[in-house]
mmCIF file of C-alpha atoms and ligand atoms in Angstrom:
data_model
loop_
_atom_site.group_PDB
_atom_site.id
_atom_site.type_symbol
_atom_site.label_atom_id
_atom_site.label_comp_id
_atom_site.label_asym_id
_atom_site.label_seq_id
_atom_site.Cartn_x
_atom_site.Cartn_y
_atom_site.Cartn_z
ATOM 1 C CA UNK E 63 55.765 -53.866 -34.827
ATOM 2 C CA UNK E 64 55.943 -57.365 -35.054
ATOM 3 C CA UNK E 65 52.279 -57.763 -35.952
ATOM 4 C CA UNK E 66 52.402 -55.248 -38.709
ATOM 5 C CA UNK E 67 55.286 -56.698 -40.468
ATOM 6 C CA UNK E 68 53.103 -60.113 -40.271
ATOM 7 C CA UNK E 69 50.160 -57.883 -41.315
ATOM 8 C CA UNK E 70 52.317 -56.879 -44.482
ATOM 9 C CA UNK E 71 53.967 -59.781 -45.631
ATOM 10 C CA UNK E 72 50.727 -61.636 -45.576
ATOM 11 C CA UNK E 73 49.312 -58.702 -48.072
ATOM 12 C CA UNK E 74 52.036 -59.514 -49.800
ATOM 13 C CA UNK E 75 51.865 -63.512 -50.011
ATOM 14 C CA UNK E 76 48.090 -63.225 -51.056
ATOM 15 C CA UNK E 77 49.046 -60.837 -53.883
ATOM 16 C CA UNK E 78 51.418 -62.650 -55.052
ATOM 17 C CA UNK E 79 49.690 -65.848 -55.569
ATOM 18 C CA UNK E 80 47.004 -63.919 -56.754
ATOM 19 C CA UNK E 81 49.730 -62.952 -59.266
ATOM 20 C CA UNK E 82 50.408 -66.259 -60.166
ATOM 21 C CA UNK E 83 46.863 -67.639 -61.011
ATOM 22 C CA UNK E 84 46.328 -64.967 -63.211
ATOM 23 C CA UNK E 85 48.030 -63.997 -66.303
ATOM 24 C CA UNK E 86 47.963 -60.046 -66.917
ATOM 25 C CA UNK E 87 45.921 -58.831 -69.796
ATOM 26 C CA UNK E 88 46.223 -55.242 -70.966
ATOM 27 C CA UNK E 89 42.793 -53.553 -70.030
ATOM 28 C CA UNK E 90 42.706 -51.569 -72.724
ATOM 29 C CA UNK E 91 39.990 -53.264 -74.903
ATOM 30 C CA UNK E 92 39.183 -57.040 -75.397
ATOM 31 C CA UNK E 93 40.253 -58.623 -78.578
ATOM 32 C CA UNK E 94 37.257 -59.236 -79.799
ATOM 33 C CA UNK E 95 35.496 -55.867 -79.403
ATOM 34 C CA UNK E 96 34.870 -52.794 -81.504
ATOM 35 C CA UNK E 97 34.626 -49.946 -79.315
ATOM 36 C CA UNK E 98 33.196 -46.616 -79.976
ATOM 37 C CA UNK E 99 35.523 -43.464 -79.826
ATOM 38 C CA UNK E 100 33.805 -41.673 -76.570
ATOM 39 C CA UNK E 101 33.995 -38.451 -78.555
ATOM 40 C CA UNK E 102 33.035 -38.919 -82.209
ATOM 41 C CA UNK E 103 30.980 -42.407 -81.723
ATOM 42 C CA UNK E 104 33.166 -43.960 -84.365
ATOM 43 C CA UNK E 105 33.286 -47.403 -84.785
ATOM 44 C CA UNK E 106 37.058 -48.520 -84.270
ATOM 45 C CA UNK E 107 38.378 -52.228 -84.592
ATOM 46 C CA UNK E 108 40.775 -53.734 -81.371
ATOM 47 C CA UNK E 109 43.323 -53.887 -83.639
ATOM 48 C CA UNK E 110 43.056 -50.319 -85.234
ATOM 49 C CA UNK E 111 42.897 -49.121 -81.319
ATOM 50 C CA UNK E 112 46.548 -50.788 -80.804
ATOM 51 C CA UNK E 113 47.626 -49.393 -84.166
ATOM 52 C CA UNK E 114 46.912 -45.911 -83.496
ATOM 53 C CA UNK E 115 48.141 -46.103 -80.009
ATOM 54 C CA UNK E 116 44.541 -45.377 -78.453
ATOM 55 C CA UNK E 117 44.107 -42.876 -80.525
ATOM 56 C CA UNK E 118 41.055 -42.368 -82.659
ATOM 57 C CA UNK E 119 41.621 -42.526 -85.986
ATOM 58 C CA UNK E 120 38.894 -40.374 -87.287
ATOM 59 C CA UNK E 121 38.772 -37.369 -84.446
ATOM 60 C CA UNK E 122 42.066 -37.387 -82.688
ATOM 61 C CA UNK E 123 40.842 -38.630 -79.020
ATOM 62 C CA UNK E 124 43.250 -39.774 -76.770
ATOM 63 C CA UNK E 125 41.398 -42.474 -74.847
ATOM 64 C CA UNK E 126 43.333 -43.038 -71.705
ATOM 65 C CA UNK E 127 45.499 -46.458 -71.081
ATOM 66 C CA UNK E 128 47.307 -48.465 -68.322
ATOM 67 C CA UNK E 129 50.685 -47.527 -67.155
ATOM 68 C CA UNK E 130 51.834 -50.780 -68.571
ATOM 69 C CA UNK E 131 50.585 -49.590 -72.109
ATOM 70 C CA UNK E 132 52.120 -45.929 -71.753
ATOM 71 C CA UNK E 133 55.241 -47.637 -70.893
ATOM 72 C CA UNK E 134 55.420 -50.054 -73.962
ATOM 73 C CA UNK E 135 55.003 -47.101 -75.974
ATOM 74 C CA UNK E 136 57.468 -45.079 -74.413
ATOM 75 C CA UNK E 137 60.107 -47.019 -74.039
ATOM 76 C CA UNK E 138 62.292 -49.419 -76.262
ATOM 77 C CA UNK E 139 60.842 -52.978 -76.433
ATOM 78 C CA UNK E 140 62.778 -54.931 -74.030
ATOM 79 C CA UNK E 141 64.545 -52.527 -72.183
ATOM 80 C CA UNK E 142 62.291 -51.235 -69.032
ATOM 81 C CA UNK E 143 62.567 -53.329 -66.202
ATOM 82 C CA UNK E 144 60.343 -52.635 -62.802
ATOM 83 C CA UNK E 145 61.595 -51.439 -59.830
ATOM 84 C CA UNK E 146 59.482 -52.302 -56.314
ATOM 85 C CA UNK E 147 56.906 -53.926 -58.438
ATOM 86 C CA UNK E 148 55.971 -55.865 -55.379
ATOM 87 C CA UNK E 149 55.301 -53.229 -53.115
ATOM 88 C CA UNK E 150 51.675 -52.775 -51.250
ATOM 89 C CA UNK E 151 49.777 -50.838 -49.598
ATOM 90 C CA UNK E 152 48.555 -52.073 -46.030
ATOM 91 C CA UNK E 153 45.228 -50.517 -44.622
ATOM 92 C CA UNK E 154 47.063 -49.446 -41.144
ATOM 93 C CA UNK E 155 44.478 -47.249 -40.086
ATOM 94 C CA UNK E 156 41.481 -49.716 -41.015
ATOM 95 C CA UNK E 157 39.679 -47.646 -43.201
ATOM 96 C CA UNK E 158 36.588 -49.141 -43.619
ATOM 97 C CA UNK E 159 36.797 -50.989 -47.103
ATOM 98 C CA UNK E 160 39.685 -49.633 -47.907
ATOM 99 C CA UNK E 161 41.290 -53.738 -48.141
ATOM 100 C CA UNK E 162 38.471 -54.297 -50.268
ATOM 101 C CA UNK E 163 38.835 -51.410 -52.576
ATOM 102 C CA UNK E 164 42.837 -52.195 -52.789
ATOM 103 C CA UNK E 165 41.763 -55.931 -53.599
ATOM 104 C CA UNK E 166 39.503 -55.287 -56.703
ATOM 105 C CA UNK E 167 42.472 -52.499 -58.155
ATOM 106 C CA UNK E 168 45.028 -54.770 -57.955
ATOM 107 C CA UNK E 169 42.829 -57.964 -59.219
ATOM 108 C CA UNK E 170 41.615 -55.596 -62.068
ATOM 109 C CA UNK E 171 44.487 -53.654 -63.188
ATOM 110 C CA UNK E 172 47.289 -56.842 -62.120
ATOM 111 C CA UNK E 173 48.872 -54.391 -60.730
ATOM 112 C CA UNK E 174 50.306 -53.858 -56.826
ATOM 113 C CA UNK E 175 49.692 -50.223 -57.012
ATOM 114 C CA UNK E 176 48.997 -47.088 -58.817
ATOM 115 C CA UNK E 177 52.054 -46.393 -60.073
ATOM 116 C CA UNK E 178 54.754 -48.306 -62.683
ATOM 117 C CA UNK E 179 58.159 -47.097 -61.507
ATOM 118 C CA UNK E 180 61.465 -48.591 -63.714
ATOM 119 C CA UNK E 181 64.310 -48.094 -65.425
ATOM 120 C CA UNK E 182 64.319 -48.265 -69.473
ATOM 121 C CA UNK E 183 65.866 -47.105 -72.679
ATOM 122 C CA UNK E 184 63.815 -44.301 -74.854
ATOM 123 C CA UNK E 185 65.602 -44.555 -78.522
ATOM 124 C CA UNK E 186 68.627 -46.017 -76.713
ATOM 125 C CA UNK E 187 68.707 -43.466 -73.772
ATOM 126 C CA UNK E 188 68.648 -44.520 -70.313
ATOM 127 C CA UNK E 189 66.480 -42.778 -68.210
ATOM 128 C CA UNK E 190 63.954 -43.890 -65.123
ATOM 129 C CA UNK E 191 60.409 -43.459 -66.313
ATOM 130 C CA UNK E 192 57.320 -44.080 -64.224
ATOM 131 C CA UNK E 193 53.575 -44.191 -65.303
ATOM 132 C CA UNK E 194 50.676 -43.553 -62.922
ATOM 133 C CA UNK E 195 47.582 -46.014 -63.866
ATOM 134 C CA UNK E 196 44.486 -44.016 -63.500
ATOM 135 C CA UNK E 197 42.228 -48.081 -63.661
ATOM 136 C CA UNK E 198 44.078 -48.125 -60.116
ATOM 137 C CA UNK E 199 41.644 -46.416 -57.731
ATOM 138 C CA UNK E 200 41.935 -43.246 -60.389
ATOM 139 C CA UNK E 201 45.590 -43.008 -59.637
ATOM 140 C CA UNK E 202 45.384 -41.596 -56.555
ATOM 141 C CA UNK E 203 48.477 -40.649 -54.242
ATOM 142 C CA UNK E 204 48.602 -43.192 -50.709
ATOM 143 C CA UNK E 205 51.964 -43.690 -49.409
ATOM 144 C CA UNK E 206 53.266 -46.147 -51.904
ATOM 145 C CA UNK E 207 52.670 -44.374 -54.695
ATOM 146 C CA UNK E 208 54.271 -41.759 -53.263
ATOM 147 C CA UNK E 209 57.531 -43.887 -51.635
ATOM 148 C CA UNK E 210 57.804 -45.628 -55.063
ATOM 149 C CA UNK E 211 57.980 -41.991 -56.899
ATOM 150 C CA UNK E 212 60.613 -40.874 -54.106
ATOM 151 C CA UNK E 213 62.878 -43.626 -54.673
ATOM 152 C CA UNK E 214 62.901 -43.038 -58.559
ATOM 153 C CA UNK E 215 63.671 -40.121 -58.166
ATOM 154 C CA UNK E 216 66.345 -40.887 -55.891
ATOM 155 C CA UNK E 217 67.522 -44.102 -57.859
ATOM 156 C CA UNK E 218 68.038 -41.248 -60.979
ATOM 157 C CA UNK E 219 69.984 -38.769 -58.345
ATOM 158 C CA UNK E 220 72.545 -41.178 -57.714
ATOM 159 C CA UNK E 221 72.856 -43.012 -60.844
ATOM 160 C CA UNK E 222 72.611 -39.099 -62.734
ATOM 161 C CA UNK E 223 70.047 -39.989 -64.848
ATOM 162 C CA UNK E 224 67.178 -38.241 -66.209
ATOM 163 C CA UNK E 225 63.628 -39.192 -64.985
ATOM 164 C CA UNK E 226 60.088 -39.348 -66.963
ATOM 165 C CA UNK E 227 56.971 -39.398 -64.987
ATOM 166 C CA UNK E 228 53.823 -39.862 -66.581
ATOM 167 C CA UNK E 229 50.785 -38.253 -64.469
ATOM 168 C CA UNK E 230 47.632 -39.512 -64.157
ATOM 169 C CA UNK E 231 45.596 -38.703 -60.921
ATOM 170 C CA UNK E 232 42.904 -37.731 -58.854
ATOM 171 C CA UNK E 233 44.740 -36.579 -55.932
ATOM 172 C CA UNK E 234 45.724 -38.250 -52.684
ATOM 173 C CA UNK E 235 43.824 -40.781 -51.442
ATOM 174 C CA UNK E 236 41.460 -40.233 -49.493
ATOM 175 C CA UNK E 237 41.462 -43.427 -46.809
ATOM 176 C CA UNK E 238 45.361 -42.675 -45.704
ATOM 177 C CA UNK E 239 44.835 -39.215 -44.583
ATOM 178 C CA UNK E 240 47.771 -37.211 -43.368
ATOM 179 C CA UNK E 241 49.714 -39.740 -45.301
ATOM 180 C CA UNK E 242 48.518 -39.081 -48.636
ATOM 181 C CA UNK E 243 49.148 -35.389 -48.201
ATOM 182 C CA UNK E 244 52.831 -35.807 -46.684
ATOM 183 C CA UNK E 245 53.822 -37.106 -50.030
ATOM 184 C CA UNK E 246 53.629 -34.203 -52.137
ATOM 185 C CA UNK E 247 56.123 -32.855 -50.177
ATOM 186 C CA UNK E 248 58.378 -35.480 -50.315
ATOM 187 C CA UNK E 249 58.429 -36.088 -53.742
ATOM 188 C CA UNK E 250 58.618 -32.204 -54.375
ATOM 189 C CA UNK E 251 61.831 -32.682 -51.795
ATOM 190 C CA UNK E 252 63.566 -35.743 -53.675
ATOM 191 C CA UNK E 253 62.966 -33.480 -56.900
ATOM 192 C CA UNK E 254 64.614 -30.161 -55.116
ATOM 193 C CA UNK E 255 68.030 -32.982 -54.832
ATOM 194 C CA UNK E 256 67.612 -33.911 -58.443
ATOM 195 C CA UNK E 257 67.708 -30.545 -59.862
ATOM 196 C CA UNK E 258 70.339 -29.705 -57.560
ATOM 197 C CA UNK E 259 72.386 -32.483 -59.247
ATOM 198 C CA UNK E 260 71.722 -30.148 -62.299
ATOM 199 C CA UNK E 261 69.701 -33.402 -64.203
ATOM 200 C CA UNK E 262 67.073 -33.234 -66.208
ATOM 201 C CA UNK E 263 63.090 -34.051 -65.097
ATOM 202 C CA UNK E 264 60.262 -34.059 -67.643
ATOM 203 C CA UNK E 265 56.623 -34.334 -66.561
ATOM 204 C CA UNK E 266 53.942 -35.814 -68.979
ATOM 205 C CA UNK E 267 50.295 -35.209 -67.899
ATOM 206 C CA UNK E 268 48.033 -36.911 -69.146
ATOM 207 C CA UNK E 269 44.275 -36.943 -68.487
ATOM 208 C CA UNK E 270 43.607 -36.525 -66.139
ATOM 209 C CA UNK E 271 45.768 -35.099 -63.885
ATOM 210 C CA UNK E 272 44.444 -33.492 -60.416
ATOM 211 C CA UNK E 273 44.665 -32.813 -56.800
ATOM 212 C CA UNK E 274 47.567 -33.256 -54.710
ATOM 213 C CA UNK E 275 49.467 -34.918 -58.112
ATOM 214 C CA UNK E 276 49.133 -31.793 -59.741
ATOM 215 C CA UNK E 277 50.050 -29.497 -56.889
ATOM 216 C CA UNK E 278 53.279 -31.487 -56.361
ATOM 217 C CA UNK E 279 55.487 -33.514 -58.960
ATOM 218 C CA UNK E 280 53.210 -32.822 -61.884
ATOM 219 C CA UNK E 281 53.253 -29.689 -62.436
ATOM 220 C CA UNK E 282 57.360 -29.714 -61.292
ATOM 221 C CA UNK E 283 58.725 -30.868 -63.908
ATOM 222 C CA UNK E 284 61.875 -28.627 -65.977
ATOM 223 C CA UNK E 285 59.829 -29.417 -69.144
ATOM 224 C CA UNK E 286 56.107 -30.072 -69.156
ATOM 225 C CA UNK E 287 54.589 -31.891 -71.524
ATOM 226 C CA UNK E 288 50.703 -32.830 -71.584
ATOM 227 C CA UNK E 289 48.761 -34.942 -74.064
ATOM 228 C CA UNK E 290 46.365 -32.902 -76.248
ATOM 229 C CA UNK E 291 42.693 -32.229 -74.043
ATOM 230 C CA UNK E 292 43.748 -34.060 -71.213
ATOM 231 C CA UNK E 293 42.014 -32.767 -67.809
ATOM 232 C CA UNK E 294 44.611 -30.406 -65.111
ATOM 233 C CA UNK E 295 43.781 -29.048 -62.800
ATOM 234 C CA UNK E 296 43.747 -28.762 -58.470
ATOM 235 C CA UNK E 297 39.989 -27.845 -57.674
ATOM 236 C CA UNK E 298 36.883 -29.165 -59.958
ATOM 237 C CA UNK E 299 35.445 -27.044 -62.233
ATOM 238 C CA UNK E 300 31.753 -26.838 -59.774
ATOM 239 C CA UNK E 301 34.185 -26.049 -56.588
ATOM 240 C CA UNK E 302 35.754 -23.532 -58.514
ATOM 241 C CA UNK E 303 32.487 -21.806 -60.255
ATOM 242 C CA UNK E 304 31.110 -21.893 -56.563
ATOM 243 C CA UNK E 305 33.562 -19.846 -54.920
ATOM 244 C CA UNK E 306 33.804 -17.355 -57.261
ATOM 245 C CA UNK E 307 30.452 -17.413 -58.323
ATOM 246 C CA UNK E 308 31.072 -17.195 -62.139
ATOM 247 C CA UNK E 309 30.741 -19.227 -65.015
ATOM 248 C CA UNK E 310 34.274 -20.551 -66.326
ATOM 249 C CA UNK E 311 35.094 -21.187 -70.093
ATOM 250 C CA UNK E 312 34.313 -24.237 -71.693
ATOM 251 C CA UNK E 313 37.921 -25.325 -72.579
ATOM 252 C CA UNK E 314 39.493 -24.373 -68.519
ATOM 253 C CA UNK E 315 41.949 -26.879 -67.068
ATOM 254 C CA UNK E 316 42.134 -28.606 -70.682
ATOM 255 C CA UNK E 317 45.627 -28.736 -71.732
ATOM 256 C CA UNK E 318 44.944 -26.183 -74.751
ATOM 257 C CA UNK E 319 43.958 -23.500 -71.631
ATOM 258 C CA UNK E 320 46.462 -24.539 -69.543
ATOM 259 C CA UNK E 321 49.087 -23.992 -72.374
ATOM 260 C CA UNK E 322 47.724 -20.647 -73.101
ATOM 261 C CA UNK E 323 48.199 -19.678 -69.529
ATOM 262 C CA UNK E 324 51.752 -20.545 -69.377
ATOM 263 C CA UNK E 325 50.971 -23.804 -66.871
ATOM 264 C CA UNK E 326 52.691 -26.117 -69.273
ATOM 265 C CA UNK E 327 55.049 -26.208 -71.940
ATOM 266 C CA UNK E 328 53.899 -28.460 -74.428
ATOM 267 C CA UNK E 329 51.419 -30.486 -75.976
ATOM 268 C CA UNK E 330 52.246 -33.475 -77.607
ATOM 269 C CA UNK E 331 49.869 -36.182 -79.880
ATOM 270 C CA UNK E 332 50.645 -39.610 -78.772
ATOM 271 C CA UNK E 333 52.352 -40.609 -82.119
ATOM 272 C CA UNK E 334 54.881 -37.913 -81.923
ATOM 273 C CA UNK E 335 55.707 -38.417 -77.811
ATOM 274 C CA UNK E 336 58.154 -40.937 -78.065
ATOM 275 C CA UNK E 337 60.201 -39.195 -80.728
ATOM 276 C CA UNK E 338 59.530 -35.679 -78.825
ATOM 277 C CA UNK E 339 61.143 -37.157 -75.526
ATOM 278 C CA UNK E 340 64.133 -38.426 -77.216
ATOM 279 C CA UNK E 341 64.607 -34.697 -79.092
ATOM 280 C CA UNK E 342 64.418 -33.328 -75.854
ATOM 281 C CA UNK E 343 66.654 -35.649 -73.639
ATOM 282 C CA UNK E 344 69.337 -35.335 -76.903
ATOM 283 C CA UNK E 345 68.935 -31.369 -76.881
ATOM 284 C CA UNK E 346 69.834 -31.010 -72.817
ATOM 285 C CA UNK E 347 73.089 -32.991 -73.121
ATOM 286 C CA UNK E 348 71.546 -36.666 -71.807
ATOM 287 C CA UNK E 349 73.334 -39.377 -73.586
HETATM 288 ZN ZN1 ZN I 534 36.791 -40.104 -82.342
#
């Protein structure tokens, strides 16, 4: 026991200081770059990108961003503040470069894990919002992610307050095992309490959005919203085509199929999520 909590807290030290030495800089695109929309091949300035909210100007593509970023434009400027930002995973089964892999995430992204949980204000409504970071090991679930979503969730059943979590994941992760997989069900447990409480939980999935993510909070939420052509889905498309040995649509697991299906409620262009959220928080009572 004793040499795991040293195990932990020296996980913790190093990250910390790695913290320190390094100033965080959004990922999103240098300053002094154009980069191409992936889609159309348009040329689009840095500062056009940060205008448009990573959107491209000329097509519509939703290029996908940091937690960080989805929270800034989410919530009110000044109002979000982090809770167990300091938490970390430690490798306690040894998984072969699994403490390297963890190293170069949280060097790359400045972040301590996959997931951005808080508290902030969205047009001057309080509400806990969370943002999975897909630059973090593709967002996948371990057992921090999935503690941090649990005690969101938990922080809004006690304080009654509605909770925002924005999805973006490739499943569990693969180098905790049993772990990874034990956390859908708690989080789809801490979300059973919440509705209980009668409050209100909105989902927004964003691309992409898969595996044990989708199977559990994602795809629990009382209203689900999902950014326009963003990826959802539990299998991959080639698993799926293999099994039942046909050819699947062009457009499946896109958010314009899933929407057709009935699988979400919503889809929402970047621009118009912030003021969406806030219609929707207003409409069901939250003040
Ligand atoms: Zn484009």
């Amino acid at each position: 026991m004793q040499d795991l909590f040293n195990k932990r807290k020296a996980k913790i030290d190093s990250f910390n200081k790695s913290r320190k030495k390094k100033e965080f800089v959004p990922k999103e695109i240098p300053e002094y770059m154009f980069r191409n929309c992936p889609h159309c091949n348009f040329s689009i300035s840095y500062r056009e990108w940060i205008d448009e909210l990573y959107v491209c100007s000329r097509c519509g593509y939703h290029l996908r961003i940091s937690a960080n970023e989805r929270i800034r434009q989410i919530c009110d400027r000044d109002t979000y503040y982090e809770i167990d930002a300091k938490v970390t995973t430690v490798n306690e089964h040894d998984f072969e470069g699994y403490d390297e892999k963890l190293d170069i995430a949280q060097r790359s992204t400045g972040l301590s894990e996959a997931v951005v949980c808080g508290v902030g204000r969205i047009n001057g409504i309080k509400a806990v919002v969370c943002a999975m970071d897909s630059n973090f090991m593709m967002g996948s679930m371990g057992g921090v992610v999935g503690e941090k979503i649990t005690k969101s969730i938990e922080y809004a059943t006690s304080r009654r307050l509605p909770i925002i979590i924005a999805t973006a994941s490739g499943g569990a992760r693969m180098q905790e095992g049993i772990i990874s997989l034990m956390q859908m069900a708690k989080t789809s447990a801490a979300l059973k309490r919440h509705s209980d409480k009668g409050l209100l939980y909105m989902t927004l999935i964003t691309d992409p959005t898969t595996g044990g993510v989708s199977a559990s909070y994602a795809m629990l939420g009382d209203i689900i919203i999902a950014e326009p052509n963003a990826l959802i889905g539990f299998a991959g498309k080639r698993v799926i085509e293999k099994t039942v040995n046909e050819t699947l649509p062009p457009q499946f697991q896109r958010s314009e199929f899933m929407l057709e299906k009935g699988f979400i409620d919503l889809i929402v262009e970047r621009r118009d999520l912030k003021s969406t959220i806030t219609k929707l928080l207003i409409l069901h009572g939250v003040k």
